[in-house]
PDB file of C-alpha atoms in Angstrom:
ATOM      1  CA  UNK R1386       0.000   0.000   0.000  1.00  0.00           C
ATOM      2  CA  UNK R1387       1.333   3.274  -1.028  1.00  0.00           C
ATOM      3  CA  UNK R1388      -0.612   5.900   1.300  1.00  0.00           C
ATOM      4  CA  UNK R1389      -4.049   6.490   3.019  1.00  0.00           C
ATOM      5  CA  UNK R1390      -5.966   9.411   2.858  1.00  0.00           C
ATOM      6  CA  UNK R1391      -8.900  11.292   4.967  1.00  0.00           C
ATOM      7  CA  UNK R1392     -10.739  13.899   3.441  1.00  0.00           C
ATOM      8  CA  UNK R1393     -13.521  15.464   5.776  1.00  0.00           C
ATOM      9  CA  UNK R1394     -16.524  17.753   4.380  1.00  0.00           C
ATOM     10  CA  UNK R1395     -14.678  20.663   4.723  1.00  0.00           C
ATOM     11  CA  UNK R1396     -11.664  19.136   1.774  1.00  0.00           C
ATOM     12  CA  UNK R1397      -9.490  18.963   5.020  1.00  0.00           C
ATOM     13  CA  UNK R1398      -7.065  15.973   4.245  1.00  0.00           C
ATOM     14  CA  UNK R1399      -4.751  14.323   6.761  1.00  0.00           C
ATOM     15  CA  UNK R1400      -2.098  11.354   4.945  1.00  0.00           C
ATOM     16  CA  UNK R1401      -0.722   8.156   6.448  1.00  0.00           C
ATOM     17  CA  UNK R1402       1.978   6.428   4.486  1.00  0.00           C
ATOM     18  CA  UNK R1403       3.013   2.491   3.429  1.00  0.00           C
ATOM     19  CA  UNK R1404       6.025   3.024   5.962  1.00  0.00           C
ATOM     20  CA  UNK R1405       4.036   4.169   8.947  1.00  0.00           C
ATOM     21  CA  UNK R1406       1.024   1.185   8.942  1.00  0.00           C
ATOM     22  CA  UNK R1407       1.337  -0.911  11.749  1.00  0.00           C
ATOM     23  CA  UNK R1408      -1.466  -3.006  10.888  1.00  0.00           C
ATOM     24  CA  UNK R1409      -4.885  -2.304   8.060  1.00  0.00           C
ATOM     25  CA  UNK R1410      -6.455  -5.252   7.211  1.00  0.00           C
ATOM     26  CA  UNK R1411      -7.566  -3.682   3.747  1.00  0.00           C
ATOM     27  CA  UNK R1412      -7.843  -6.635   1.427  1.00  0.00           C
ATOM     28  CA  UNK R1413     -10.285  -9.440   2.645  1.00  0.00           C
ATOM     29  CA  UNK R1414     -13.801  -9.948   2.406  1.00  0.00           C
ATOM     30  CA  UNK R1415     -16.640  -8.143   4.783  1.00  0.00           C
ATOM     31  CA  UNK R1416     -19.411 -10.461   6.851  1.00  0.00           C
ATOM     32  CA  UNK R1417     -22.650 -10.875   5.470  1.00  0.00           C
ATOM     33  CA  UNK R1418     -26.238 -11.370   6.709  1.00  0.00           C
ATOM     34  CA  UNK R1419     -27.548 -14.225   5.269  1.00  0.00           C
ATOM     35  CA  UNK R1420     -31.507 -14.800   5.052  1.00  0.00           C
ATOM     36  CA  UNK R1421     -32.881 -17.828   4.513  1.00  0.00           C
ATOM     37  CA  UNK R1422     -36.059 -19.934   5.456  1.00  0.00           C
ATOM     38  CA  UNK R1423     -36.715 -23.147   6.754  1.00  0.00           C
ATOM     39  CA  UNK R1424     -40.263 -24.957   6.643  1.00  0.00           C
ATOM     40  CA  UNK R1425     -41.175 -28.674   8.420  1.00  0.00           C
ATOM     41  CA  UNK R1426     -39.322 -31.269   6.843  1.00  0.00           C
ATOM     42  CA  UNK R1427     -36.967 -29.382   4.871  1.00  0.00           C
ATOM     43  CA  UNK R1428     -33.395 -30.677   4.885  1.00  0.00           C
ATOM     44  CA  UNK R1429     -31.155 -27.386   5.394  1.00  0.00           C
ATOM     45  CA  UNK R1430     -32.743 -23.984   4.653  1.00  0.00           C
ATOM     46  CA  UNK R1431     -33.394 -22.445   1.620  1.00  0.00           C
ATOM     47  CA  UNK R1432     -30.919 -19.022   0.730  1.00  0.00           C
ATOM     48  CA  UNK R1433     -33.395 -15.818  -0.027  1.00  0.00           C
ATOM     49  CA  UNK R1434     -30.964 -12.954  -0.169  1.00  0.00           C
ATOM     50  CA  UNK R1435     -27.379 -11.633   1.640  1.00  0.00           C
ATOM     51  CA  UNK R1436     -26.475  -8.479   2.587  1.00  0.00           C
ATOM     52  CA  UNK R1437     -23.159  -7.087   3.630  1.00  0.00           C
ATOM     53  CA  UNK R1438     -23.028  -5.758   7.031  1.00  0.00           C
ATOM     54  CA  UNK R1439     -21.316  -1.987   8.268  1.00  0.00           C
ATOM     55  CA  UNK R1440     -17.558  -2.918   8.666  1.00  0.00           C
ATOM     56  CA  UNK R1441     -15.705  -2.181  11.986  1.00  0.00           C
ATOM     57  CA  UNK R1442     -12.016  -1.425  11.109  1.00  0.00           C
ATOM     58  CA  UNK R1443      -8.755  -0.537  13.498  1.00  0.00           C
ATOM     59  CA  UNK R1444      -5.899   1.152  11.652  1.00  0.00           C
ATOM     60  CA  UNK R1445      -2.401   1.278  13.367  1.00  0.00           C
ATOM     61  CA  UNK R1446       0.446   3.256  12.607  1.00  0.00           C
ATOM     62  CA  UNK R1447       3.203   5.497  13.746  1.00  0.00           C
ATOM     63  CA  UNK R1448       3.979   8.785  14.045  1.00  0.00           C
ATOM     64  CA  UNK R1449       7.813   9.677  13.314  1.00  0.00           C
ATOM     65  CA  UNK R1450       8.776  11.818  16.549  1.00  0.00           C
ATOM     66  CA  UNK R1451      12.533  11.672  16.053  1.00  0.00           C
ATOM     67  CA  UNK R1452      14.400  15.182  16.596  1.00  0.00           C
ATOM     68  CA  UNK R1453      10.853  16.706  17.040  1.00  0.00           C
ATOM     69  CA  UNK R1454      10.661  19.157  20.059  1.00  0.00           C
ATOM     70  CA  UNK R1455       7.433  18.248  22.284  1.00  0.00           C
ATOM     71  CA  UNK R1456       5.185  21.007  21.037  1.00  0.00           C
ATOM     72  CA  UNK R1457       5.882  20.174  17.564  1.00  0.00           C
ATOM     73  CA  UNK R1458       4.948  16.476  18.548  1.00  0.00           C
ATOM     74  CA  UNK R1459       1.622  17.757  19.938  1.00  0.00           C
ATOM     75  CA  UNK R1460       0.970  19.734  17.223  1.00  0.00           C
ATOM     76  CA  UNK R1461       1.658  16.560  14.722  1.00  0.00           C
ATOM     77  CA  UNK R1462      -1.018  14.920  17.279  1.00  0.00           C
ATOM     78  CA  UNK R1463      -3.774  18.168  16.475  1.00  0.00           C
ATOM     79  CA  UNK R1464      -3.235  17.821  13.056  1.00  0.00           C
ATOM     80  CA  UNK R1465      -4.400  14.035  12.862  1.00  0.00           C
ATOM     81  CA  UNK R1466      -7.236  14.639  15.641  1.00  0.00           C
ATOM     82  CA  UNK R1467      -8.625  17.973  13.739  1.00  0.00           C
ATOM     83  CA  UNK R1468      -9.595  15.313  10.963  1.00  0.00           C
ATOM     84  CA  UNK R1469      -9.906  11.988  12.240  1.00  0.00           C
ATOM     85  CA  UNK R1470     -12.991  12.256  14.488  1.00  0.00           C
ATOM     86  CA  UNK R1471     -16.269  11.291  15.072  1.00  0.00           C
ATOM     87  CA  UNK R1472     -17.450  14.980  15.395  1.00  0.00           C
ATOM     88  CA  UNK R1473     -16.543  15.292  11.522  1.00  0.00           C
ATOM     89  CA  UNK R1474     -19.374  12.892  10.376  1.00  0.00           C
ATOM     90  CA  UNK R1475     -18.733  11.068   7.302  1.00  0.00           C
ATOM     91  CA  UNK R1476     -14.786  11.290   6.130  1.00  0.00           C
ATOM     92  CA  UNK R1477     -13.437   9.603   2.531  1.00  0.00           C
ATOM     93  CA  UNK R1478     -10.946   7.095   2.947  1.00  0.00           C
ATOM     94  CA  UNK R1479      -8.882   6.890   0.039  1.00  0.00           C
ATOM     95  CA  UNK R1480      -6.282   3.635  -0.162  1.00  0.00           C
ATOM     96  CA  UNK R1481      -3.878   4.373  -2.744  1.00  0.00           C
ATOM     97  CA  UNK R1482      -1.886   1.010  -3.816  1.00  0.00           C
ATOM     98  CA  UNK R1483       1.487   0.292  -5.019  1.00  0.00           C
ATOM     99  CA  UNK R1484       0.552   0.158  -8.641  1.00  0.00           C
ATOM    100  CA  UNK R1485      -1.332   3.799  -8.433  1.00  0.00           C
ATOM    101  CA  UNK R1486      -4.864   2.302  -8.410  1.00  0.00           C
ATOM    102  CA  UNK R1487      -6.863   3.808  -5.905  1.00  0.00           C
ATOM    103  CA  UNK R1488     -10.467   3.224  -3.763  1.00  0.00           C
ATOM    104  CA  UNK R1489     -12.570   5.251  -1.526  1.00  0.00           C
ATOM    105  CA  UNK R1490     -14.739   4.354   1.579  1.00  0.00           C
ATOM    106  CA  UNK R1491     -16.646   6.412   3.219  1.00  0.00           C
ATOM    107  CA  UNK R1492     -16.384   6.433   7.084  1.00  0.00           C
ATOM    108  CA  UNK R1493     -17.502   7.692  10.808  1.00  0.00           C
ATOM    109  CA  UNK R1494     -15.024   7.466  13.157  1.00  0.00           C
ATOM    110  CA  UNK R1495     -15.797   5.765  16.592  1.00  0.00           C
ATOM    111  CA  UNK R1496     -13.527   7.114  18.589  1.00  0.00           C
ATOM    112  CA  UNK R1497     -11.016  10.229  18.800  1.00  0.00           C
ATOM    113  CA  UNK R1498      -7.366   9.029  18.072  1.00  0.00           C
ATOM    114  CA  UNK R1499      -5.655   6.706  20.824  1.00  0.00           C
ATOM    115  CA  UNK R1500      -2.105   7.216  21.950  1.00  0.00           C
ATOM    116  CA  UNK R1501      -1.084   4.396  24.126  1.00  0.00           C
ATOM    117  CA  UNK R1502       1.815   5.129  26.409  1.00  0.00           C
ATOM    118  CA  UNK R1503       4.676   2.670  27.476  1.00  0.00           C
ATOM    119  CA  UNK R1504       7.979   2.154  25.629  1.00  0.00           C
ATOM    120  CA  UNK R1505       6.941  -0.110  22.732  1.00  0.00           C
ATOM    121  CA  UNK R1506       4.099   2.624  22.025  1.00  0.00           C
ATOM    122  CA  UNK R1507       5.533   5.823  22.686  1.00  0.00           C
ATOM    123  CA  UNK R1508       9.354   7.108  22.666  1.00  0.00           C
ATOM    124  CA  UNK R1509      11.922   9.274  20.885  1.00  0.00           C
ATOM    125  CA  UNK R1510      11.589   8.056  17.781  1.00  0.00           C
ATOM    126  CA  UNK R1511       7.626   7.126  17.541  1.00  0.00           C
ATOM    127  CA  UNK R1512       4.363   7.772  18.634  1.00  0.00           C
ATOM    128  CA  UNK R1513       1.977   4.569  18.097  1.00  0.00           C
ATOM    129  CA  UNK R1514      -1.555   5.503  16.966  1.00  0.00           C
ATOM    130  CA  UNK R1515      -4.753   3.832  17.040  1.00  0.00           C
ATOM    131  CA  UNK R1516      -7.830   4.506  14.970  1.00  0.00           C
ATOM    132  CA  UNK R1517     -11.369   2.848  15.121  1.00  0.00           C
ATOM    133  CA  UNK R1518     -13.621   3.953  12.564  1.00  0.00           C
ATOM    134  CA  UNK R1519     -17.400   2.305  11.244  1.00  0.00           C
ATOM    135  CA  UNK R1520     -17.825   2.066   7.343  1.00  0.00           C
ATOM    136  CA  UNK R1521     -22.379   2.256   7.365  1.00  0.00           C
ATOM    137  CA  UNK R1522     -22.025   1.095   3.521  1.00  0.00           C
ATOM    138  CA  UNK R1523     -19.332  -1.369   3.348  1.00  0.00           C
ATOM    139  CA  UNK R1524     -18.428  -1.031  -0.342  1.00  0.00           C
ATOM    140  CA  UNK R1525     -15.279   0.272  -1.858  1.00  0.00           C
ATOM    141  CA  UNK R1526     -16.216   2.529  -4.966  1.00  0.00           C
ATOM    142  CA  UNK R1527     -13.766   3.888  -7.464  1.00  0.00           C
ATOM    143  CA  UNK R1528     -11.907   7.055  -7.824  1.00  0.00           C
ATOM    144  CA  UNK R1529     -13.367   7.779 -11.393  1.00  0.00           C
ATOM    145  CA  UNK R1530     -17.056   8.396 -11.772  1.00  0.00           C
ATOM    146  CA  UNK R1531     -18.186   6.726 -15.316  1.00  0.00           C
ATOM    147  CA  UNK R1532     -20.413   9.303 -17.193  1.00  0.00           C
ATOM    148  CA  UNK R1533     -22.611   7.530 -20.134  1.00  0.00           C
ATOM    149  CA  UNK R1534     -25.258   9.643 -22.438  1.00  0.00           C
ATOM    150  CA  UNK R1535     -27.898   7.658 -23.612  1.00  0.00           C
ATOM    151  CA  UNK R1536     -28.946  10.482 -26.157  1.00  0.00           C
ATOM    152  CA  UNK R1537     -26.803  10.129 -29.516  1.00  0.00           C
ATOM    153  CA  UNK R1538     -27.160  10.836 -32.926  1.00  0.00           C
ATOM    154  CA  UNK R1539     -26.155   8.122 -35.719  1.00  0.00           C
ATOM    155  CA  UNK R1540     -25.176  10.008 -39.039  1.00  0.00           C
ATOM    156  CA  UNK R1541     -27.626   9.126 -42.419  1.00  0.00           C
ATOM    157  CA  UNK R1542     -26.138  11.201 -45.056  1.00  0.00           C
ATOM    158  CA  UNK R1543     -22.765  11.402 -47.411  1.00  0.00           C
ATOM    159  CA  UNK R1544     -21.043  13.862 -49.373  1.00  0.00           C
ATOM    160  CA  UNK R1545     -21.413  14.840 -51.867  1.00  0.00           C
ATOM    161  CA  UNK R1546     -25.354  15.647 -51.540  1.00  0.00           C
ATOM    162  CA  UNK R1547     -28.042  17.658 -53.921  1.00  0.00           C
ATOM    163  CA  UNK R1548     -30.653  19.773 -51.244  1.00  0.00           C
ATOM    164  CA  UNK R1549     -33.934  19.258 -52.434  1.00  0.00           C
ATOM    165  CA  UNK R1550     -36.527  22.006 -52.283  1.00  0.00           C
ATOM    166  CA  UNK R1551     -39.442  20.448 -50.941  1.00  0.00           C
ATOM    167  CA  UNK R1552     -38.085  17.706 -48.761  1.00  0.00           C
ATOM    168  CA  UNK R1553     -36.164  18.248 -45.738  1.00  0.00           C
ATOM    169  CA  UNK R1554     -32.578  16.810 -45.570  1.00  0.00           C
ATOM    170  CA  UNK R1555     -31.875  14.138 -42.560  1.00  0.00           C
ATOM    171  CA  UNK R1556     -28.965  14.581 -41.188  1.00  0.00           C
ATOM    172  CA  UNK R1557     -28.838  11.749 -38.607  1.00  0.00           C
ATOM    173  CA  UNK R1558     -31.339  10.310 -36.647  1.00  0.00           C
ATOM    174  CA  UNK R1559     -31.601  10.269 -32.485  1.00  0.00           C
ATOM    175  CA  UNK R1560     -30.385   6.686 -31.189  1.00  0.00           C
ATOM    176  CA  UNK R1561     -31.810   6.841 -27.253  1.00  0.00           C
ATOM    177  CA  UNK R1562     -31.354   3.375 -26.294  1.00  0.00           C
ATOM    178  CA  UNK R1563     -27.602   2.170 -25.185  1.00  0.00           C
ATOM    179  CA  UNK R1564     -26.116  -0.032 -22.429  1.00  0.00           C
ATOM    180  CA  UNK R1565     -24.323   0.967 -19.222  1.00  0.00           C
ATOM    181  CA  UNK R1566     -21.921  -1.022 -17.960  1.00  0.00           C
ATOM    182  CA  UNK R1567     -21.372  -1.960 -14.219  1.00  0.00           C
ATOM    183  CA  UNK R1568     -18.092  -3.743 -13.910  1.00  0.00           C
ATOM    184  CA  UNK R1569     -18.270  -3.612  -9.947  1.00  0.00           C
ATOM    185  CA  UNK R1570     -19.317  -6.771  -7.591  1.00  0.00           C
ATOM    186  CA  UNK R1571     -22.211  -4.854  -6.346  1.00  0.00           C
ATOM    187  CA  UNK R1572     -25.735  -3.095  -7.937  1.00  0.00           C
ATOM    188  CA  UNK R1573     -24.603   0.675  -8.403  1.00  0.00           C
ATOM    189  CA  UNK R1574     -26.877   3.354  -7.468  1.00  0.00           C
ATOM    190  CA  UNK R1575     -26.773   6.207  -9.959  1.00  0.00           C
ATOM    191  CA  UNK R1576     -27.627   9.519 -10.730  1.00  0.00           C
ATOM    192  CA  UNK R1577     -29.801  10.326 -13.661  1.00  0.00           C
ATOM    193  CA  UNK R1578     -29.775  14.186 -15.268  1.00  0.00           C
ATOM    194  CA  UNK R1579     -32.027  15.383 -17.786  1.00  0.00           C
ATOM    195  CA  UNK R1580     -31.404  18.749 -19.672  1.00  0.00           C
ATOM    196  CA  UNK R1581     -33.734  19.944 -22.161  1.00  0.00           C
ATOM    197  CA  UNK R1582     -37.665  20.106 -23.581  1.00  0.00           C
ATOM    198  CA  UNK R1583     -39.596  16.950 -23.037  1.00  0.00           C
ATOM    199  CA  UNK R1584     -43.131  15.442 -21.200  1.00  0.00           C
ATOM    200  CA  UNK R1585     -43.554  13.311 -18.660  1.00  0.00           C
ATOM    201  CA  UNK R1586     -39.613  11.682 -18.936  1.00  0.00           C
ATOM    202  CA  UNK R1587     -39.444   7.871 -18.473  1.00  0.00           C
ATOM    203  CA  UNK R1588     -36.260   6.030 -18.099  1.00  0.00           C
ATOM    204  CA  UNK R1589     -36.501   2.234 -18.233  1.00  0.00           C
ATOM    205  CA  UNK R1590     -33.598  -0.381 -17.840  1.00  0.00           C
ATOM    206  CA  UNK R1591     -34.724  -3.167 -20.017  1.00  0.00           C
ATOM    207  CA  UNK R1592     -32.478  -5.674 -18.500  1.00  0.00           C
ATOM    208  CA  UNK R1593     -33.547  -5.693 -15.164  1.00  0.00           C
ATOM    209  CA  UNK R1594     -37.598  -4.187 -16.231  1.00  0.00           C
ATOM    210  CA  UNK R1595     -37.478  -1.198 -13.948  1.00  0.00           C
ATOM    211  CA  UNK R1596     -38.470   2.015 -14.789  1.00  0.00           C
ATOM    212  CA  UNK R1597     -38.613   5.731 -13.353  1.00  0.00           C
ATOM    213  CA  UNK R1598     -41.432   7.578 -15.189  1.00  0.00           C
ATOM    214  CA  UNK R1599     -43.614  10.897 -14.419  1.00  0.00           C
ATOM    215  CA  UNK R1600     -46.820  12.204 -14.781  1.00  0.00           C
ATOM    216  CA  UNK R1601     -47.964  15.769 -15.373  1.00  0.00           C
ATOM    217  CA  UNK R1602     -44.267  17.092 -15.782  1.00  0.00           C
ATOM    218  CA  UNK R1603     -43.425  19.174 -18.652  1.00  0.00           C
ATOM    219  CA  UNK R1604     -39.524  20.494 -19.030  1.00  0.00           C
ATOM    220  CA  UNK R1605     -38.263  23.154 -21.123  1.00  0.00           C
ATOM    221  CA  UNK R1606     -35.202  23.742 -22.908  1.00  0.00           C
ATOM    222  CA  UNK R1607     -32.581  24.584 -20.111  1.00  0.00           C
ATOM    223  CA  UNK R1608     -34.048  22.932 -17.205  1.00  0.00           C
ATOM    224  CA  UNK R1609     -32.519  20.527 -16.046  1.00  0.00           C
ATOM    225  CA  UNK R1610     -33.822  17.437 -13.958  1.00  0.00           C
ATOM    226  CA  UNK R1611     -31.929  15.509 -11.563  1.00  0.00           C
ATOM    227  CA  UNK R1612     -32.331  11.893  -9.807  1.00  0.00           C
ATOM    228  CA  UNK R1613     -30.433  10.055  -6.945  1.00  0.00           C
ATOM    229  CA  UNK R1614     -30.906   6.390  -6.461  1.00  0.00           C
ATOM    230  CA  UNK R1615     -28.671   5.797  -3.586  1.00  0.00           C
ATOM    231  CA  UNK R1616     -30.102   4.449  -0.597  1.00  0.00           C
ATOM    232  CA  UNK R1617     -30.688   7.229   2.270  1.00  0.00           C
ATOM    233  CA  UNK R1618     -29.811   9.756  -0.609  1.00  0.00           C
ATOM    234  CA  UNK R1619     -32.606   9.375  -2.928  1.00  0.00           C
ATOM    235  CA  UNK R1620     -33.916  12.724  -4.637  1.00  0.00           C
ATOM    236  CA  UNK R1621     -35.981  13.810  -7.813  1.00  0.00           C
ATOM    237  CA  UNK R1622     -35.328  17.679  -8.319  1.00  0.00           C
ATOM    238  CA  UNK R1623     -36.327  19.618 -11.363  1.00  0.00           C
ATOM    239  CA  UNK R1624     -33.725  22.908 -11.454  1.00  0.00           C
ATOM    240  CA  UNK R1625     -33.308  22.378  -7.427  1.00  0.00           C
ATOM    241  CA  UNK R1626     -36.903  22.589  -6.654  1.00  0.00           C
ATOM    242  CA  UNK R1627     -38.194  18.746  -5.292  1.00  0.00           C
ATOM    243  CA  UNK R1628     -40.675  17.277  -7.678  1.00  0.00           C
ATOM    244  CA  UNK R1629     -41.548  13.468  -6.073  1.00  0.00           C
ATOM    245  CA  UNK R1630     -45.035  14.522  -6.762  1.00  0.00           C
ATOM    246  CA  UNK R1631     -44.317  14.351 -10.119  1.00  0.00           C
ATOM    247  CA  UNK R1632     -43.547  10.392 -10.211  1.00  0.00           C
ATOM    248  CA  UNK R1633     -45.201   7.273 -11.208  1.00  0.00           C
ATOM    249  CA  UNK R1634     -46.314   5.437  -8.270  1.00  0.00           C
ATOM    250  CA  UNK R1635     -45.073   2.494 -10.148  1.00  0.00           C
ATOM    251  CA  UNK R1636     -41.410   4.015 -10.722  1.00  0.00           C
ATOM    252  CA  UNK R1637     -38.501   1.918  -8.776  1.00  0.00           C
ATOM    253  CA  UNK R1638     -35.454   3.985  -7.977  1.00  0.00           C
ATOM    254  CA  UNK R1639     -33.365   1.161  -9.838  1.00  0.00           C
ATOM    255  CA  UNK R1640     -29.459   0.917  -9.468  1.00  0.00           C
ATOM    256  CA  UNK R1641     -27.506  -0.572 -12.291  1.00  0.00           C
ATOM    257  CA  UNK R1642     -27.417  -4.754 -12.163  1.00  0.00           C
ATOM    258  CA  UNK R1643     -23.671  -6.394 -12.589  1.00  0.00           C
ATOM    259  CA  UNK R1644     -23.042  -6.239 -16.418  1.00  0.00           C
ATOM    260  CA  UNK R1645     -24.626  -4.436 -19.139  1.00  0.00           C
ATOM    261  CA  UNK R1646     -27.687  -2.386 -18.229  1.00  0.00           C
ATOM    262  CA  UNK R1647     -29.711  -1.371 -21.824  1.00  0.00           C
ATOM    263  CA  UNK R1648     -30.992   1.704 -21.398  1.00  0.00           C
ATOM    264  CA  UNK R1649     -34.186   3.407 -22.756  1.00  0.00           C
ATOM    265  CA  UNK R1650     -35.283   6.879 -22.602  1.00  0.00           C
ATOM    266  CA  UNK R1651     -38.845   8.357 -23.718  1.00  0.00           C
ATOM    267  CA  UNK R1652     -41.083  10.571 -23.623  1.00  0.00           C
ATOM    268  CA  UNK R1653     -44.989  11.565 -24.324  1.00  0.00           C
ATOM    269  CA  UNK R1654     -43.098  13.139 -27.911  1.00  0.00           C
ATOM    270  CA  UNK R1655     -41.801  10.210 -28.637  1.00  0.00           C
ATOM    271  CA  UNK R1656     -38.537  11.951 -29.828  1.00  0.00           C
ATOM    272  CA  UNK R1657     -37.511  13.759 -26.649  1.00  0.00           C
ATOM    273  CA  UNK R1658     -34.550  16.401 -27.813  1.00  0.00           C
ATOM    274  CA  UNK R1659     -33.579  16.228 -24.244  1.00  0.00           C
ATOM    275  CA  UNK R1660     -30.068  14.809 -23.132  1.00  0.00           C
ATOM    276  CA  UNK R1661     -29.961  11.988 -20.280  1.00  0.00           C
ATOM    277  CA  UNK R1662     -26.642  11.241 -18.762  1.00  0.00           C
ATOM    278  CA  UNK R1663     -26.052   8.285 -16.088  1.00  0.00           C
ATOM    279  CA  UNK R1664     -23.305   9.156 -13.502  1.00  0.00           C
ATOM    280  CA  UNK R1665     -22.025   5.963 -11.198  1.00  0.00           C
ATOM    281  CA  UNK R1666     -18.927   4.378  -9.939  1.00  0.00           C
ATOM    282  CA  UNK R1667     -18.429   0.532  -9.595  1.00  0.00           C
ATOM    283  CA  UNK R1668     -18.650  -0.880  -5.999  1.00  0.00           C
ATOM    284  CA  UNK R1669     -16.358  -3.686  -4.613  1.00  0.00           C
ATOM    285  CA  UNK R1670     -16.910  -5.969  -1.655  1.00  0.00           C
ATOM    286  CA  UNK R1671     -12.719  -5.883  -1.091  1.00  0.00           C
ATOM    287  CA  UNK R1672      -9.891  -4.521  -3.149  1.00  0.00           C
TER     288      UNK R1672
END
């Protein structure tokens, strides 16, 4: 491992390097729940679903103290504690490895920093440090956030070309079904834009059958509507202002299955000149 790296909400970041880590068990798989049932003379139980439980983690490392005078030692100490605690809320983790790839968590720290005392944890040289921190959603996601439009145009015409006078000239023609790709080990929640005129948007992954459609919803060119469909963060705003009202009853806040996702976007028009774009990141049980 190359480095670690906290970043809280206010893009305050506090590094711990390869050489300094004690201990980090980063690699290695997370506990699930598993749900099952069992009815009367069933041999075993039958597996219905399992879900990853919040991961508990301990990091360990060091503090270089050597020909530091004892304020600037306390002041080193600050520093970590003015990011790494469980008055900042949620903080990134960011493991960088060896090869430059690199993965974010996010985290709540349980504690404050510990700093044991006795020889073996604290003298000239080194300060040992403890840190105990909760991840609520277990998953590792990526660095890069994937970006895919689902509005493109395919091109129907070569040069050289005579204009006619009395029919129009087709230039291309609007291709609104593609595939999304989630290369992760987990569903991906996503966010969904729309920019531009259409009625009553619906967005419907064919693969899995889900859909998010509205009713009575009319957007104009430059407005722009925006969907979240990550658990605990779930929104539907139309140019900031919330417009749940506005959805099908029957509409699923979907995330993207493993694999390809087709993709279909329409509208009442049935040639929407609206733009969709799907922004995710693949999650990963363990790096």
């Amino acid at each position: 491992m190359d480095s670690i790296k906290f970043t809280d909400s206010k893009n305050r970041t506090y590094y711990i390097f390869g050489n300094q880590i004690e201990s980090f068990p980063v690699i290695g798989g997370e506990e699930s729940n598993m749900i099952t049932t069992h009815v009367w003379n069933q041999q075993g139980n039958t597996h219905i679903n399992s879900l990853i439980e919040p991961y508990e983690g301990e990091l360990l490392f060091i503090l270089y103290t050597r020909n530091m005078r004892l304020d600037e030692i306390e002041a080193s100490r600050r520093n970590l504690t003015n990011i790494c605690n469980p008055l900042n809320g949620t903080v990134k983790m960011t493991i960088t490895l060896n090869n430059g790839s690199a993965y974010n968590r996010d985290i709540v720290f349980n504690t404050a920093p510990h700093f044991p005392v006795g020889l073996e944890n604290r003298n000239r040289d080194w300060q040992k440090v403890q840190l105990l921190y909760t991840a609520n959603n277990p998953f590792w996601y990526e660095e890069s956030e994937i970006v895919e439009s689902f509005q493109a145009s395919v091109p129907s015409f070569k040069l050289p070309f005579t204009m006619s006078t009395t029919n129009p000239v087709i230039f291309g023609n609007i291709t609104p079904t593609q595939a999304a790709v989630n290369n992760g080990q987990a569903e991906a929640p996503l966010t969904i834009e729309i920019a531009g005129a259409c009625i009553n948007p619906k967005i419907t992954n064919e693969t899995t059958g889900e859909f998010i459609a509205f009713k009575n919803l009319t957007m104009a060119a430059g407005q722009k509507l925006i969907i979240n469909t990550a658990f605990g963060e779930k929104k539907v705003q139309l140019d900031g202002a919330n417009v749940f009202h506005k959805l099908d009853f029957n509409s699923t806040f979907f995330n993207l299955a493993i694999g390809e996702n087709k993709i279909l976007f329409t509208d009442d028009l049935g040639n929407p000149d609206a733009s969709i774009i799907f922004r995710y990141k693949n999650l990963y049980v363990t790096i």
